[in-house]
Amino acid sequence: MILIDRQLVSTKPVSFGSPKHDKIRTVTLTDTAIQIIKAQKKRQAEYKLLTGNAFYNVHNFVFTEDSGDPCDKKAVYSNLKRIVNGTEFEKLRVHDLRHTYAILSLQAGIDIKTVQESLGHHSAVFTLDQYAFVTDGMRKSGAEKFENGQFICQMTKTSFWA
């Protein structure tokens, strides 16, 4: 799990602020994400030893510039553009990754409260308004669940009319 209790406001000088909507939250990470973070933290420790700089990555970021300073928005954006260049995702923006996470989570059947909390939204209604685009696949899945009896309603004439 990762605790989100602040956000980077500025890289020069480094300053932090409250998370969006002042909402501190915990996000459960996948095993793969944890492995990537651990490997990167190991690299950061190695870089610190190589530089001999006691102040290298003083804020303990997972991803930094070569200098150990936090990545600024331009660096993140340019690295994303380098990765997607020549693909069908050339117009992808960093914030689009958030949209993708939300939509794929909902399509995978992750409950709306979990998605809401992961994104730090103030309400599930807001999350649904922003991200719950109904796809043909979701419509088909819903119809199949009804067909397969996953939503059987056990109503009797007396309980229904009582």
PDB file of C-alpha atoms in Angstrom:
ATOM      1  CA  MET A   1       0.000   0.000   0.000  1.00  0.00           C
ATOM      2  CA  ILE A   2       1.017   3.565  -0.526  1.00  0.00           C
ATOM      3  CA  LEU A   3      -0.096   6.513   1.578  1.00  0.00           C
ATOM      4  CA  ILE A   4      -0.817   9.683  -0.357  1.00  0.00           C
ATOM      5  CA  ASP A   5      -0.569  12.470   2.186  1.00  0.00           C
ATOM      6  CA  ARG A   6       0.976  15.286   0.148  1.00  0.00           C
ATOM      7  CA  GLN A   7       1.650  16.383  -3.392  1.00  0.00           C
ATOM      8  CA  LEU A   8       4.622  18.034  -5.039  1.00  0.00           C
ATOM      9  CA  VAL A   9       3.772  21.672  -5.713  1.00  0.00           C
ATOM     10  CA  SER A  10       7.110  22.950  -6.986  1.00  0.00           C
ATOM     11  CA  THR A  11      10.421  21.389  -7.962  1.00  0.00           C
ATOM     12  CA  LYS A  12      12.542  24.552  -7.621  1.00  0.00           C
ATOM     13  CA  PRO A  13      12.501  25.063  -4.738  1.00  0.00           C
ATOM     14  CA  VAL A  14      10.987  21.754  -3.686  1.00  0.00           C
ATOM     15  CA  SER A  15       7.730  22.335  -1.866  1.00  0.00           C
ATOM     16  CA  PHE A  16       4.783  20.187  -0.956  1.00  0.00           C
ATOM     17  CA  GLY A  17       1.097  20.806  -0.400  1.00  0.00           C
ATOM     18  CA  SER A  18      -1.951  18.903   0.693  1.00  0.00           C
ATOM     19  CA  PRO A  19      -3.351  16.305  -1.670  1.00  0.00           C
ATOM     20  CA  LYS A  20      -6.215  17.335  -3.922  1.00  0.00           C
ATOM     21  CA  HIS A  21      -9.317  18.146  -1.853  1.00  0.00           C
ATOM     22  CA  ASP A  22      -7.120  17.695   1.264  1.00  0.00           C
ATOM     23  CA  LYS A  23      -7.970  14.000   0.960  1.00  0.00           C
ATOM     24  CA  ILE A  24      -5.276  11.758   2.419  1.00  0.00           C
ATOM     25  CA  ARG A  25      -5.741   8.261   1.036  1.00  0.00           C
ATOM     26  CA  THR A  26      -4.237   4.814   0.855  1.00  0.00           C
ATOM     27  CA  VAL A  27      -3.883   3.035  -2.472  1.00  0.00           C
ATOM     28  CA  THR A  28      -3.246  -0.692  -2.728  1.00  0.00           C
ATOM     29  CA  LEU A  29      -0.561  -1.453  -5.281  1.00  0.00           C
ATOM     30  CA  THR A  30      -0.200  -4.524  -7.459  1.00  0.00           C
ATOM     31  CA  ASP A  31       2.683  -6.913  -6.867  1.00  0.00           C
ATOM     32  CA  THR A  32       4.203  -5.754 -10.168  1.00  0.00           C
ATOM     33  CA  ALA A  33       4.083  -2.095  -9.108  1.00  0.00           C
ATOM     34  CA  ILE A  34       5.695  -2.974  -5.786  1.00  0.00           C
ATOM     35  CA  GLN A  35       8.502  -4.865  -7.575  1.00  0.00           C
ATOM     36  CA  ILE A  36       9.127  -1.891  -9.889  1.00  0.00           C
ATOM     37  CA  ILE A  37       9.251   0.545  -6.971  1.00  0.00           C
ATOM     38  CA  LYS A  38      11.607  -1.691  -4.990  1.00  0.00           C
ATOM     39  CA  ALA A  39      13.933  -2.055  -7.985  1.00  0.00           C
ATOM     40  CA  GLN A  40      13.901   1.704  -8.547  1.00  0.00           C
ATOM     41  CA  LYS A  41      14.572   2.422  -4.864  1.00  0.00           C
ATOM     42  CA  LYS A  42      17.571   0.076  -5.088  1.00  0.00           C
ATOM     43  CA  ARG A  43      18.820   2.028  -8.131  1.00  0.00           C
ATOM     44  CA  GLN A  44      18.343   5.290  -6.221  1.00  0.00           C
ATOM     45  CA  ALA A  45      20.461   3.972  -3.340  1.00  0.00           C
ATOM     46  CA  GLU A  46      23.164   2.910  -5.820  1.00  0.00           C
ATOM     47  CA  TYR A  47      23.114   6.349  -7.503  1.00  0.00           C
ATOM     48  CA  LYS A  48      23.472   8.013  -4.112  1.00  0.00           C
ATOM     49  CA  LEU A  49      26.566   5.922  -3.365  1.00  0.00           C
ATOM     50  CA  LEU A  50      28.020   6.629  -6.818  1.00  0.00           C
ATOM     51  CA  THR A  51      27.567  10.380  -6.498  1.00  0.00           C
ATOM     52  CA  GLY A  52      28.919  10.509  -2.953  1.00  0.00           C
ATOM     53  CA  ASN A  53      26.402  13.294  -2.374  1.00  0.00           C
ATOM     54  CA  ALA A  54      24.696  12.974   1.023  1.00  0.00           C
ATOM     55  CA  PHE A  55      21.926  15.276  -0.262  1.00  0.00           C
ATOM     56  CA  TYR A  56      21.212  13.217  -3.385  1.00  0.00           C
ATOM     57  CA  ASN A  57      17.431  12.601  -3.492  1.00  0.00           C
ATOM     58  CA  VAL A  58      17.059  14.094  -0.029  1.00  0.00           C
ATOM     59  CA  HIS A  59      13.244  13.847  -0.290  1.00  0.00           C
ATOM     60  CA  ASN A  60      13.409  10.100  -1.003  1.00  0.00           C
ATOM     61  CA  PHE A  61      11.519  10.173  -4.312  1.00  0.00           C
ATOM     62  CA  VAL A  62      11.176   6.952  -6.275  1.00  0.00           C
ATOM     63  CA  PHE A  63      11.801   8.640  -9.624  1.00  0.00           C
ATOM     64  CA  THR A  64      14.169  11.587  -9.994  1.00  0.00           C
ATOM     65  CA  GLU A  65      16.340  13.460 -12.440  1.00  0.00           C
ATOM     66  CA  ASP A  66      19.947  12.225 -12.672  1.00  0.00           C
ATOM     67  CA  SER A  67      20.820  14.923 -10.141  1.00  0.00           C
ATOM     68  CA  GLY A  68      18.489  13.395  -7.551  1.00  0.00           C
ATOM     69  CA  ASP A  69      16.081  16.316  -7.852  1.00  0.00           C
ATOM     70  CA  PRO A  70      12.396  15.553  -8.384  1.00  0.00           C
ATOM     71  CA  CYS A  71      11.247  15.295 -11.993  1.00  0.00           C
ATOM     72  CA  ASP A  72       9.516  18.434 -13.149  1.00  0.00           C
ATOM     73  CA  LYS A  73       6.344  18.388 -15.256  1.00  0.00           C
ATOM     74  CA  LYS A  74       8.223  19.066 -18.484  1.00  0.00           C
ATOM     75  CA  ALA A  75      10.528  16.090 -17.947  1.00  0.00           C
ATOM     76  CA  VAL A  76       7.623  13.758 -17.208  1.00  0.00           C
ATOM     77  CA  TYR A  77       5.750  15.015 -20.276  1.00  0.00           C
ATOM     78  CA  SER A  78       8.757  14.731 -22.595  1.00  0.00           C
ATOM     79  CA  ASN A  79       9.518  11.196 -21.385  1.00  0.00           C
ATOM     80  CA  LEU A  80       5.908  10.149 -21.983  1.00  0.00           C
ATOM     81  CA  LYS A  81       6.068  11.674 -25.487  1.00  0.00           C
ATOM     82  CA  ARG A  82       9.320   9.791 -26.170  1.00  0.00           C
ATOM     83  CA  ILE A  83       7.660   6.504 -25.159  1.00  0.00           C
ATOM     84  CA  VAL A  84       4.485   6.966 -27.232  1.00  0.00           C
ATOM     85  CA  ASN A  85       6.154   8.547 -30.283  1.00  0.00           C
ATOM     86  CA  GLY A  86       5.287   6.570 -33.401  1.00  0.00           C
ATOM     87  CA  THR A  87       2.426   4.694 -31.742  1.00  0.00           C
ATOM     88  CA  GLU A  88      -1.333   5.129 -31.908  1.00  0.00           C
ATOM     89  CA  PHE A  89      -1.041   6.909 -28.531  1.00  0.00           C
ATOM     90  CA  GLU A  90       0.982   9.911 -29.748  1.00  0.00           C
ATOM     91  CA  LYS A  91      -1.606  12.376 -28.420  1.00  0.00           C
ATOM     92  CA  LEU A  92      -1.618  10.812 -24.939  1.00  0.00           C
ATOM     93  CA  ARG A  93      -1.244  13.264 -22.049  1.00  0.00           C
ATOM     94  CA  VAL A  94      -0.068  12.378 -18.540  1.00  0.00           C
ATOM     95  CA  HIS A  95      -3.531  13.083 -17.105  1.00  0.00           C
ATOM     96  CA  ASP A  96      -5.020  10.651 -19.647  1.00  0.00           C
ATOM     97  CA  LEU A  97      -3.343   7.850 -17.687  1.00  0.00           C
ATOM     98  CA  ARG A  98      -5.625   8.734 -14.756  1.00  0.00           C
ATOM     99  CA  HIS A  99      -8.680   8.513 -17.014  1.00  0.00           C
ATOM    100  CA  THR A 100      -7.460   5.191 -18.361  1.00  0.00           C
ATOM    101  CA  TYR A 101      -6.975   3.792 -14.853  1.00  0.00           C
ATOM    102  CA  ALA A 102     -10.492   4.847 -13.848  1.00  0.00           C
ATOM    103  CA  ILE A 103     -12.207   3.483 -16.943  1.00  0.00           C
ATOM    104  CA  LEU A 104     -10.316   0.180 -16.960  1.00  0.00           C
ATOM    105  CA  SER A 105     -10.999  -0.261 -13.236  1.00  0.00           C
ATOM    106  CA  LEU A 106     -14.720   0.218 -13.751  1.00  0.00           C
ATOM    107  CA  GLN A 107     -14.734  -2.067 -16.790  1.00  0.00           C
ATOM    108  CA  ALA A 108     -12.940  -4.719 -14.746  1.00  0.00           C
ATOM    109  CA  GLY A 109     -15.753  -4.595 -12.199  1.00  0.00           C
ATOM    110  CA  ILE A 110     -13.867  -2.795  -9.435  1.00  0.00           C
ATOM    111  CA  ASP A 111     -16.471  -1.176  -7.229  1.00  0.00           C
ATOM    112  CA  ILE A 112     -17.012   2.560  -7.586  1.00  0.00           C
ATOM    113  CA  LYS A 113     -16.038   3.361  -3.970  1.00  0.00           C
ATOM    114  CA  THR A 114     -12.625   1.754  -4.438  1.00  0.00           C
ATOM    115  CA  VAL A 115     -12.050   3.684  -7.668  1.00  0.00           C
ATOM    116  CA  GLN A 116     -13.268   6.900  -6.023  1.00  0.00           C
ATOM    117  CA  GLU A 117     -10.906   6.502  -3.071  1.00  0.00           C
ATOM    118  CA  SER A 118      -7.949   5.614  -5.298  1.00  0.00           C
ATOM    119  CA  LEU A 119      -8.493   8.772  -7.326  1.00  0.00           C
ATOM    120  CA  GLY A 120      -9.075  10.911  -4.237  1.00  0.00           C
ATOM    121  CA  HIS A 121     -12.460  12.173  -5.346  1.00  0.00           C
ATOM    122  CA  HIS A 122     -14.807  13.637  -2.749  1.00  0.00           C
ATOM    123  CA  SER A 123     -17.727  11.432  -3.835  1.00  0.00           C
ATOM    124  CA  ALA A 124     -18.506   8.344  -5.886  1.00  0.00           C
ATOM    125  CA  VAL A 125     -21.090  10.383  -7.809  1.00  0.00           C
ATOM    126  CA  PHE A 126     -18.306  12.685  -9.036  1.00  0.00           C
ATOM    127  CA  THR A 127     -16.218   9.677 -10.101  1.00  0.00           C
ATOM    128  CA  LEU A 128     -19.145   8.208 -12.026  1.00  0.00           C
ATOM    129  CA  ASP A 129     -19.917  11.555 -13.662  1.00  0.00           C
ATOM    130  CA  GLN A 130     -16.291  11.927 -14.744  1.00  0.00           C
ATOM    131  CA  TYR A 131     -15.285   8.405 -15.738  1.00  0.00           C
ATOM    132  CA  ALA A 132     -18.155   5.965 -16.113  1.00  0.00           C
ATOM    133  CA  PHE A 133     -18.415   5.893 -19.884  1.00  0.00           C
ATOM    134  CA  VAL A 134     -20.630   2.934 -20.686  1.00  0.00           C
ATOM    135  CA  THR A 135     -18.981   0.844 -23.367  1.00  0.00           C
ATOM    136  CA  ASP A 136     -20.497  -1.776 -25.639  1.00  0.00           C
ATOM    137  CA  GLY A 137     -18.519  -4.404 -23.721  1.00  0.00           C
ATOM    138  CA  MET A 138     -19.997  -3.242 -20.399  1.00  0.00           C
ATOM    139  CA  ARG A 139     -23.520  -3.279 -21.882  1.00  0.00           C
ATOM    140  CA  LYS A 140     -22.985  -6.792 -23.229  1.00  0.00           C
ATOM    141  CA  SER A 141     -21.531  -7.978 -19.898  1.00  0.00           C
ATOM    142  CA  GLY A 142     -24.545  -6.583 -18.048  1.00  0.00           C
ATOM    143  CA  ALA A 143     -26.968  -8.332 -20.386  1.00  0.00           C
ATOM    144  CA  GLU A 144     -25.045 -11.607 -20.042  1.00  0.00           C
ATOM    145  CA  LYS A 145     -25.200 -11.392 -16.258  1.00  0.00           C
ATOM    146  CA  PHE A 146     -28.962 -11.063 -16.445  1.00  0.00           C
ATOM    147  CA  GLU A 147     -29.130 -13.930 -18.940  1.00  0.00           C
ATOM    148  CA  ASN A 148     -27.000 -16.192 -16.756  1.00  0.00           C
ATOM    149  CA  GLY A 149     -29.156 -15.550 -13.708  1.00  0.00           C
ATOM    150  CA  GLN A 150     -26.623 -13.529 -11.768  1.00  0.00           C
ATOM    151  CA  PHE A 151     -29.285 -10.950 -10.973  1.00  0.00           C
ATOM    152  CA  ILE A 152     -32.196 -13.203 -10.141  1.00  0.00           C
ATOM    153  CA  CYS A 153     -34.775 -11.365  -8.135  1.00  0.00           C
ATOM    154  CA  GLN A 154     -36.683 -13.642  -5.785  1.00  0.00           C
ATOM    155  CA  MET A 155     -40.010 -11.848  -5.692  1.00  0.00           C
ATOM    156  CA  THR A 156     -43.212 -13.540  -4.796  1.00  0.00           C
ATOM    157  CA  LYS A 157     -46.586 -12.068  -5.481  1.00  0.00           C
ATOM    158  CA  THR A 158     -47.139 -11.474  -1.760  1.00  0.00           C
ATOM    159  CA  SER A 159     -43.777  -9.846  -1.059  1.00  0.00           C
ATOM    160  CA  PHE A 160     -44.020  -7.689  -4.171  1.00  0.00           C
ATOM    161  CA  TRP A 161     -47.533  -6.435  -3.487  1.00  0.00           C
ATOM    162  CA  ALA A 162     -47.312  -6.260   0.299  1.00  0.00           C
TER     163      ALA A 162
END
